[in-house]
């Protein structure tokens, strides 16, 4: 498969659930300056299934709000429209991911958790947006798996046999990496740049010009979550660290210890969320 | 210490850290001994995870410290020339050793010149 073939294929993804029509309605509403969180909330809450899913996500430990968020209106105020919209757009993808690749799902939740911890420590304005970027950073892998299952199997088999990182094999077999694929899809879905860019550049953070701090955090969080061995990104290896990105967010040993401690605590709570323990009983 | 989902809690275990509701309310403090009644009450209040003393439970997927350290080494096998990542690997190993054996374990490993 050539790059061009893949790009045109991505224009017309068949294998994944479609984006709920509510998203374009909400997008229109947001353009209108009079739209309030309360009005957006009312529209979303008409869809009870979606509402339940959203509330489950926003209350999971990687966002780390101390009190329970019980209404969509509340969620919109606390997390912002960008986050809620992204969760709506990607909710069906995460269902696919949870059902087909629980280890990648865990990797994504873990990356979101680490990213939120680091973002909060750095005093970033909307740390929930950074968590959300972590949540969707490997979106391209799910698209690859769903849309090109044969190629995906070949990629994983090659990675295992030749002991190469999945990213390198992706480039060889489909001419593109999952980060680029994720970036294309996220752009198509009109997600904001603060989310598209970290998805697209999480393995090459030095290449991005905007949103460098968020991208650096996602790059490092992906490394950290693989380092501690939570979930799986497809191969077992910790990816190389980009030192330009590290210079943006670097911290010393005592900070690192605190981050590890907090991450460990939050990951223990996540194990409940993913339901892995329930399944094994 | 060990963090366990509350369904693994049994009477007689002792808390290492306070039990907290999802809303952040502290229900009982460190060193409290769990009873059947207390466990039920904590569940009712929405507590999902407890941090208990020692390592009383083997959770599904739990591996021994030795196995975990070996896997840690393997995961880093392609990036060992990076000083930052090497430092992170060491901190993770230390964190796990302290979690399992207490702070003394890392200190004595350092004294005897062990790899951690
Ligand atoms: Fe990735
Ligand atoms: Fe990843």
Short mmCIF file of C-alpha atoms and ligand atoms in Angstrom, two decimals:
data_model
loop_
_atom_site.label_atom_id
_atom_site.label_comp_id
_atom_site.label_asym_id
_atom_site.label_seq_id
_atom_site.Cartn_x
_atom_site.Cartn_y
_atom_site.Cartn_z
CA UNK A 1 0.00 0.00 0.00
CA UNK A 2 1.37 3.42 -0.93
CA UNK A 3 1.03 6.60 1.10
CA UNK A 4 -1.37 8.06 -1.47
CA UNK A 5 -3.61 5.02 -1.39
CA UNK A 6 -3.71 5.17 2.37
CA UNK A 7 -4.51 8.89 2.43
CA UNK A 8 -7.49 8.44 0.10
CA UNK A 9 -8.59 5.48 2.16
CA UNK A 10 -8.56 7.64 5.28
CA UNK A 11 -10.83 10.15 3.58
CA UNK A 12 -13.48 7.54 3.58
CA UNK A 13 -13.04 5.34 6.61
CA UNK A 14 -15.67 2.59 6.52
CA UNK A 15 -14.75 0.38 9.39
CA UNK A 16 -15.29 2.67 12.35
CA UNK A 17 -18.57 3.86 13.81
CA UNK A 18 -19.50 7.23 12.37
CA UNK A 19 -19.30 10.42 14.35
CA UNK A 20 -22.61 11.13 16.05
CA UNK A 21 -24.61 13.79 14.12
CA UNK A 22 -24.88 15.72 17.37
CA UNK A 23 -21.27 16.87 16.89
CA UNK A 24 -21.98 19.08 13.87
CA UNK A 25 -25.01 20.51 15.64
CA UNK A 26 -22.84 21.35 18.66
CA UNK A 27 -20.12 22.82 16.44
CA UNK A 28 -22.69 25.14 14.90
CA UNK A 29 -23.97 26.13 18.30
CA UNK A 30 -20.46 26.99 19.48
CA UNK A 31 -19.96 29.35 16.54
CA UNK A 32 -22.84 31.33 17.91
CA UNK A 33 -21.56 33.63 20.62
CA UNK A 34 -24.79 33.50 22.57
CA UNK A 35 -24.47 29.79 23.18
CA UNK A 36 -23.94 29.01 26.84
CA UNK A 37 -22.67 25.85 28.48
CA UNK A 38 -26.17 25.33 29.82
CA UNK A 39 -27.66 25.32 26.33
CA UNK A 40 -25.00 22.99 24.98
CA UNK A 41 -25.54 20.77 27.98
CA UNK A 42 -29.28 20.56 27.28
CA UNK A 43 -28.65 19.41 23.71
CA UNK A 44 -26.19 16.72 24.79
CA UNK A 45 -28.38 15.52 27.63
CA UNK A 46 -31.17 14.67 25.21
CA UNK A 47 -29.00 11.71 24.26
CA UNK A 48 -29.02 9.64 27.41
CA UNK A 49 -26.59 6.99 26.28
CA UNK A 50 -24.04 9.59 25.22
CA UNK A 51 -24.59 11.49 28.45
CA UNK A 52 -23.90 8.41 30.54
CA UNK A 53 -20.74 7.65 28.57
CA UNK A 54 -19.49 11.21 28.88
CA UNK A 55 -20.11 11.35 32.61
CA UNK A 56 -18.24 8.09 33.06
CA UNK A 57 -15.24 9.47 31.18
CA UNK A 58 -15.12 12.85 32.89
CA UNK A 59 -15.35 11.19 36.29
CA UNK A 60 -12.54 8.73 35.66
CA UNK A 61 -9.42 9.15 37.70
CA UNK A 62 -7.20 10.50 34.93
CA UNK A 63 -9.03 13.79 35.00
CA UNK A 64 -8.73 13.72 38.74
CA UNK A 65 -11.54 15.97 39.90
CA UNK A 66 -12.07 15.63 43.62
CA UNK A 67 -15.86 15.85 43.47
CA UNK A 68 -18.23 13.91 41.23
CA UNK A 69 -19.32 15.67 38.07
CA UNK A 70 -23.00 14.88 37.76
CA UNK A 71 -24.26 16.99 34.86
CA UNK A 72 -23.02 17.73 31.34
CA UNK A 73 -23.34 21.41 32.09
CA UNK A 74 -20.90 20.95 34.95
CA UNK A 75 -18.56 18.94 32.76
CA UNK A 76 -18.60 21.67 30.11
CA UNK A 77 -17.77 24.34 32.65
CA UNK A 78 -15.00 22.31 34.32
CA UNK A 79 -13.39 20.68 31.28
CA UNK A 80 -14.29 23.04 28.45
CA UNK A 81 -16.00 22.46 25.13
CA UNK A 82 -12.87 21.16 23.36
CA UNK A 83 -12.58 18.26 25.77
CA UNK A 84 -16.27 17.35 25.70
CA UNK A 85 -16.39 17.56 21.93
CA UNK A 86 -13.31 15.34 21.61
CA UNK A 87 -14.83 12.81 23.97
CA UNK A 88 -18.04 12.77 21.93
CA UNK A 89 -16.21 12.41 18.61
CA UNK A 90 -13.94 9.65 19.89
CA UNK A 91 -16.38 7.84 22.17
CA UNK A 92 -17.26 5.17 19.63
CA UNK A 93 -13.57 4.66 18.81
CA UNK A 94 -12.83 4.04 22.45
CA UNK A 95 -15.58 1.48 22.54
CA UNK A 96 -13.92 -0.29 19.64
CA UNK A 97 -10.58 0.00 21.40
CA UNK A 98 -11.87 -1.30 24.71
CA UNK A 99 -13.42 -4.30 23.01
CA UNK A 100 -10.61 -5.12 20.59
CA UNK A 101 -7.42 -4.06 22.33
CA UNK A 102 -7.74 -3.56 26.07
CA UNK A 103 -3.96 -3.22 26.44
CA UNK A 104 -3.89 -0.27 24.05
CA UNK A 105 -6.90 1.17 25.85
CA UNK A 106 -4.95 0.97 29.11
CA UNK A 107 -1.91 2.51 27.44
CA UNK A 108 -4.09 5.42 26.31
CA UNK A 109 -5.73 5.93 29.70
CA UNK A 110 -2.32 5.66 31.36
CA UNK A 111 -0.81 8.22 29.03
CA UNK A 112 -3.76 10.53 29.74
CA UNK A 113 -3.15 10.08 33.47
CA UNK A 114 0.57 10.84 33.26
CA UNK A 115 -0.06 13.81 30.98
CA UNK A 116 -2.62 15.25 33.40
CA UNK A 117 -0.23 14.90 36.34
CA UNK A 118 2.60 16.66 34.51
CA UNK A 119 0.32 19.35 33.07
CA UNK A 120 -1.10 20.14 36.50
CA UNK A 121 2.36 20.34 38.08
CA UNK A 122 3.40 22.76 35.35
CA UNK A 123 0.39 24.95 36.05
CA UNK A 124 -1.02 24.61 32.56
CA UNK A 125 -4.34 26.43 32.17
CA UNK A 126 -6.46 23.55 30.97
CA UNK A 127 -4.79 20.33 32.14
CA UNK A 128 -7.88 18.33 31.12
CA UNK A 129 -7.17 19.21 27.52
CA UNK A 130 -3.68 17.77 27.90
CA UNK A 131 -5.12 14.58 29.45
CA UNK A 132 -7.49 14.34 26.52
CA UNK A 133 -4.63 14.67 24.05
CA UNK A 134 -2.96 11.78 25.90
CA UNK A 135 -6.13 9.77 25.71
CA UNK A 136 -6.32 10.01 21.92
CA UNK A 137 -2.60 10.13 21.06
CA UNK A 138 -2.53 6.59 19.56
CA UNK A 139 -5.85 6.93 17.76
CA UNK A 140 -4.09 6.10 14.49
CA UNK A 141 -3.40 2.58 15.75
CA UNK A 142 -7.10 1.87 16.15
CA UNK A 143 -7.86 3.27 12.73
CA UNK A 144 -5.11 1.13 11.22
CA UNK A 145 -6.34 -1.94 12.97
CA UNK A 146 -9.97 -1.40 12.02
CA UNK A 147 -9.44 -0.22 8.47
CA UNK A 148 -6.44 -2.36 7.44
CA UNK A 149 -6.53 -5.43 9.69
CA UNK A 150 -4.26 -7.54 7.46
CA UNK A 151 -1.59 -4.88 7.29
CA UNK A 152 -1.93 -4.30 11.01
CA UNK A 153 -1.31 -7.98 11.72
CA UNK A 154 1.73 -7.88 9.46
CA UNK A 155 3.03 -4.81 11.24
CA UNK A 156 2.77 -6.48 14.65
CA UNK A 157 4.24 -9.76 13.41
CA UNK A 158 7.17 -7.95 11.81
CA UNK A 159 7.76 -5.89 14.91
CA UNK A 160 7.90 -9.05 17.02
CA UNK A 161 10.05 -11.11 14.70
CA UNK A 162 12.54 -8.44 13.78
CA UNK A 163 12.43 -6.77 17.20
CA UNK A 164 11.67 -3.41 15.67
CA UNK A 165 9.44 -0.69 17.12
CA UNK A 166 5.92 -0.73 15.63
CA UNK A 167 6.40 2.82 14.33
CA UNK A 168 9.30 1.81 12.07
CA UNK A 169 7.40 -1.14 10.64
CA UNK A 170 4.28 0.97 10.03
CA UNK A 171 6.31 3.26 7.84
CA UNK A 172 7.64 0.29 5.92
CA UNK A 173 4.31 -1.48 5.40
CA UNK A 174 1.77 1.31 4.96
CA UNK A 175 4.07 4.26 4.28
CA UNK A 176 2.87 6.23 7.27
CA UNK A 177 3.01 6.05 11.03
CA UNK A 178 0.03 5.90 13.37
CA UNK A 179 0.80 9.44 14.54
CA UNK A 180 0.36 10.85 11.05
CA UNK A 181 -2.79 8.76 10.52
CA UNK A 182 -4.19 9.99 13.83
CA UNK A 183 -3.36 13.56 12.86
CA UNK A 184 -5.21 13.24 9.55
CA UNK A 185 -8.31 11.84 11.21
CA UNK A 186 -8.29 14.36 14.04
CA UNK A 187 -8.07 17.16 11.47
CA UNK A 188 -10.95 15.66 9.50
CA UNK A 189 -13.04 15.62 12.64
CA UNK A 190 -12.33 19.30 13.24
CA UNK A 191 -10.68 18.72 16.58
CA UNK A 192 -8.81 21.78 17.84
CA UNK A 193 -5.09 22.19 17.07
CA UNK A 194 -4.22 21.79 20.74
CA UNK A 195 -5.30 18.15 20.29
CA UNK A 196 -4.43 17.50 16.64
CA UNK A 197 -0.81 18.61 16.98
CA UNK A 198 0.15 16.43 19.96
CA UNK A 199 -1.44 13.42 18.21
CA UNK A 200 0.46 14.13 15.02
CA UNK A 201 3.83 14.89 16.59
CA UNK A 202 3.96 12.74 19.70
CA UNK A 203 6.90 10.75 18.31
CA UNK A 204 8.60 13.74 16.66
CA UNK A 205 7.88 16.64 19.01
CA UNK A 206 10.83 18.69 17.74
CA UNK A 207 9.04 19.08 14.40
CA UNK A 208 6.00 20.95 15.67
CA UNK A 209 5.84 24.71 15.77
CA UNK A 210 2.75 25.31 17.88
CA UNK A 211 1.55 23.71 21.09
CA UNK A 212 5.08 22.58 21.81
CA UNK A 213 4.56 22.27 25.53
CA UNK A 214 1.49 20.02 25.24
CA UNK A 215 3.22 17.97 22.58
CA UNK A 216 6.32 17.60 24.75
CA UNK A 217 4.14 16.44 27.65
CA UNK A 218 2.39 13.82 25.50
CA UNK A 219 5.72 12.66 24.06
CA UNK A 220 7.12 12.18 27.53
CA UNK A 221 3.94 10.69 29.01
CA UNK A 222 3.90 8.03 26.30
CA UNK A 223 7.48 7.17 27.26
CA UNK A 224 6.74 7.20 30.98
CA UNK A 225 3.67 4.98 30.77
CA UNK A 226 5.58 2.47 28.66
CA UNK A 227 8.47 2.72 31.09
CA UNK A 228 6.34 1.65 34.06
CA UNK A 229 4.78 -1.09 31.92
CA UNK A 230 1.11 -0.12 32.16
CA UNK A 231 -0.89 -1.35 29.15
CA UNK A 232 0.81 -1.84 25.81
CA UNK A 233 1.46 0.33 22.79
CA UNK A 234 2.05 -2.70 20.56
CA UNK A 235 5.71 -3.40 21.27
CA UNK A 236 7.48 -3.59 24.62
CA UNK A 237 10.16 -0.92 24.13
CA UNK A 238 10.43 2.51 25.61
CA UNK A 239 10.70 4.92 22.63
CA UNK A 240 13.63 7.33 22.35
CA UNK A 241 13.37 10.63 24.20
CA UNK A 242 13.50 13.79 22.14
CA UNK A 243 15.79 16.10 24.08
CA UNK A 244 14.35 19.26 22.58
CA UNK A 245 11.00 18.24 24.05
CA UNK A 246 12.60 17.19 27.32
CA UNK A 247 14.22 20.65 27.64
CA UNK A 248 10.75 22.18 27.66
CA UNK A 249 9.42 20.06 30.52
CA UNK A 250 12.49 18.69 32.30
CA UNK A 251 12.47 18.09 36.04
CA UNK A 252 14.76 16.67 38.70
CA UNK A 253 14.79 13.47 40.69
CA UNK A 254 12.60 14.59 43.57
CA UNK A 255 9.90 15.77 41.15
CA UNK A 256 10.25 12.50 39.29
CA UNK A 257 9.69 10.55 42.52
CA UNK A 258 6.55 12.53 43.27
CA UNK A 259 5.28 11.98 39.74
CA UNK A 260 5.89 8.23 39.99
CA UNK A 261 4.09 8.10 43.32
CA UNK A 262 1.08 10.02 42.04
CA UNK A 263 1.00 8.01 38.83
CA UNK A 264 1.05 4.74 40.74
CA UNK A 265 -1.86 5.85 42.88
CA UNK A 266 -3.95 6.97 39.92
CA UNK A 267 -3.16 3.86 37.89
CA UNK A 268 -4.44 1.69 40.72
CA UNK A 269 -7.75 3.53 40.49
CA UNK A 270 -7.75 3.12 36.72
CA UNK A 271 -7.57 -0.64 37.02
CA UNK A 272 -11.11 -0.41 38.35
CA UNK A 273 -12.19 1.77 35.48
CA UNK A 274 -10.93 -0.54 32.74
CA UNK A 275 -12.66 -3.45 34.44
CA UNK A 276 -9.73 -5.76 33.86
CA UNK A 277 -9.87 -7.09 37.36
CA UNK A 278 -13.60 -7.77 37.10
CA UNK A 279 -13.07 -9.75 33.95
CA UNK A 280 -10.45 -11.97 35.48
CA UNK A 281 -12.55 -12.94 38.44
CA UNK B 1 2.19 -1.39 51.31
CA UNK B 2 -0.19 -2.44 48.58
CA UNK B 3 -3.09 -0.77 46.84
CA UNK B 4 -5.98 -3.14 46.34
CA UNK B 5 -9.48 -2.88 44.87
CA UNK B 6 -11.85 -2.96 47.82
CA UNK B 7 -13.32 -6.30 46.77
CA UNK B 8 -10.00 -7.89 47.80
CA UNK B 9 -10.19 -6.42 51.29
CA UNK B 10 -10.68 -8.91 54.13
CA UNK B 11 -11.09 -8.39 57.88
CA UNK B 12 -7.78 -8.19 59.71
CA UNK B 13 -5.95 -6.17 57.08
CA UNK B 14 -4.55 -2.87 58.29
CA UNK B 15 -4.72 0.38 56.38
CA UNK B 16 -1.48 2.06 55.41
CA UNK B 17 -3.22 5.22 54.21
CA UNK B 18 -6.60 6.70 55.04
CA UNK B 19 -9.68 5.43 53.19
CA UNK B 20 -11.14 8.22 51.06
CA UNK B 21 -14.45 8.55 49.20
CA UNK B 22 -14.48 9.67 45.54
CA UNK B 23 -15.51 13.07 46.90
CA UNK B 24 -12.32 13.23 48.92
CA UNK B 25 -13.87 12.69 52.33
CA UNK B 26 -11.65 10.76 54.74
CA UNK B 27 -13.54 7.87 56.36
CA UNK B 28 -10.85 6.25 58.46
CA UNK B 29 -7.21 6.84 59.09
CA UNK B 30 -3.96 4.89 58.69
CA UNK B 31 -3.48 1.85 60.97
CA UNK B 32 -7.23 1.19 61.16
CA UNK B 33 -7.88 -2.53 61.19
CA UNK B 34 -10.49 -3.66 58.69
CA UNK B 35 -13.57 -5.50 59.89
CA UNK B 36 -16.35 -6.96 57.76
CA UNK B 37 -18.63 -4.19 58.92
CA UNK B 38 -16.11 -1.46 58.14
CA UNK B 39 -15.45 -2.89 54.67
CA UNK B 40 -19.17 -2.87 53.90
CA UNK B 41 -19.49 0.69 55.11
CA UNK B 42 -16.55 1.85 52.99
CA UNK B 43 -18.04 0.15 49.93
CA UNK B 44 -21.38 1.85 50.55
CA UNK B 45 -19.65 5.23 50.71
CA UNK B 46 -18.15 4.63 47.28
CA UNK B 47 -14.57 3.74 48.26
CA UNK B 48 -13.04 1.64 45.48
CA UNK B 49 -9.37 1.30 46.39
CA UNK B 50 -7.58 0.80 49.70
CA UNK B 51 -3.92 1.08 50.56
CA UNK B 52 -3.10 -1.64 53.06
CA UNK B 53 0.02 -2.59 54.98
CA UNK B 54 2.32 -5.30 53.70
CA UNK B 55 1.54 -7.14 50.49
CA UNK B 56 -1.34 -9.40 51.49
CA UNK B 57 -3.02 -9.96 48.10
CA UNK B 58 -1.85 -11.53 44.88
CA UNK B 59 -3.80 -9.62 42.26
CA UNK B 60 -4.44 -11.06 38.81
CA UNK B 61 -1.47 -10.15 36.69
CA UNK B 62 0.72 -9.48 39.71
CA UNK B 63 4.33 -10.33 39.11
CA UNK B 64 7.20 -10.74 41.51
CA UNK B 65 9.54 -7.81 42.02
CA UNK B 66 12.34 -9.74 40.32
CA UNK B 67 10.23 -10.33 37.21
CA UNK B 68 9.12 -6.73 37.11
CA UNK B 69 12.69 -5.46 37.33
CA UNK B 70 13.77 -7.80 34.57
CA UNK B 71 10.94 -6.63 32.33
CA UNK B 72 11.81 -3.03 33.15
CA UNK B 73 15.35 -3.69 31.95
CA UNK B 74 14.04 -5.22 28.72
CA UNK B 75 11.71 -2.32 28.01
CA UNK B 76 14.64 0.08 28.22
CA UNK B 77 16.94 -2.10 26.12
CA UNK B 78 16.76 0.19 23.07
CA UNK B 79 17.34 3.45 24.93
CA UNK B 80 20.12 2.64 27.38
CA UNK B 81 22.43 5.21 25.85
CA UNK B 82 20.15 8.04 26.98
CA UNK B 83 21.21 9.42 30.38
CA UNK B 84 17.77 10.91 31.15
CA UNK B 85 15.93 7.68 30.42
CA UNK B 86 18.55 5.72 32.33
CA UNK B 87 17.91 7.92 35.36
CA UNK B 88 14.16 7.38 34.99
CA UNK B 89 14.64 3.63 34.81
CA UNK B 90 16.65 3.72 38.01
CA UNK B 91 14.02 5.81 39.79
CA UNK B 92 11.26 3.41 38.76
CA UNK B 93 13.28 0.43 40.02
CA UNK B 94 13.94 2.22 43.33
CA UNK B 95 10.29 3.14 43.66
CA UNK B 96 9.21 -0.47 43.27
CA UNK B 97 11.85 -1.77 45.66
CA UNK B 98 10.81 0.73 48.32
CA UNK B 99 7.16 -0.10 47.75
CA UNK B 100 7.81 -3.79 48.25
CA UNK B 101 10.54 -3.85 50.91
CA UNK B 102 10.57 -0.41 52.49
CA UNK B 103 13.10 2.44 52.20
CA UNK B 104 15.87 0.47 53.92
CA UNK B 105 16.12 -1.93 50.95
CA UNK B 106 17.31 0.74 48.53
CA UNK B 107 19.71 2.24 51.04
CA UNK B 108 21.34 -1.11 51.79
CA UNK B 109 21.51 -1.99 48.07
CA UNK B 110 23.39 1.26 47.57
CA UNK B 111 25.78 0.49 50.43
CA UNK B 112 26.64 -2.92 49.09
CA UNK B 113 27.08 -1.50 45.60
CA UNK B 114 24.14 -3.39 44.10
CA UNK B 115 22.81 -2.17 40.80
CA UNK B 116 20.06 -0.21 42.48
FE1 LIG C 1 2.38 6.45 19.51
FE1 LIG C 2 1.56 5.62 22.70
#
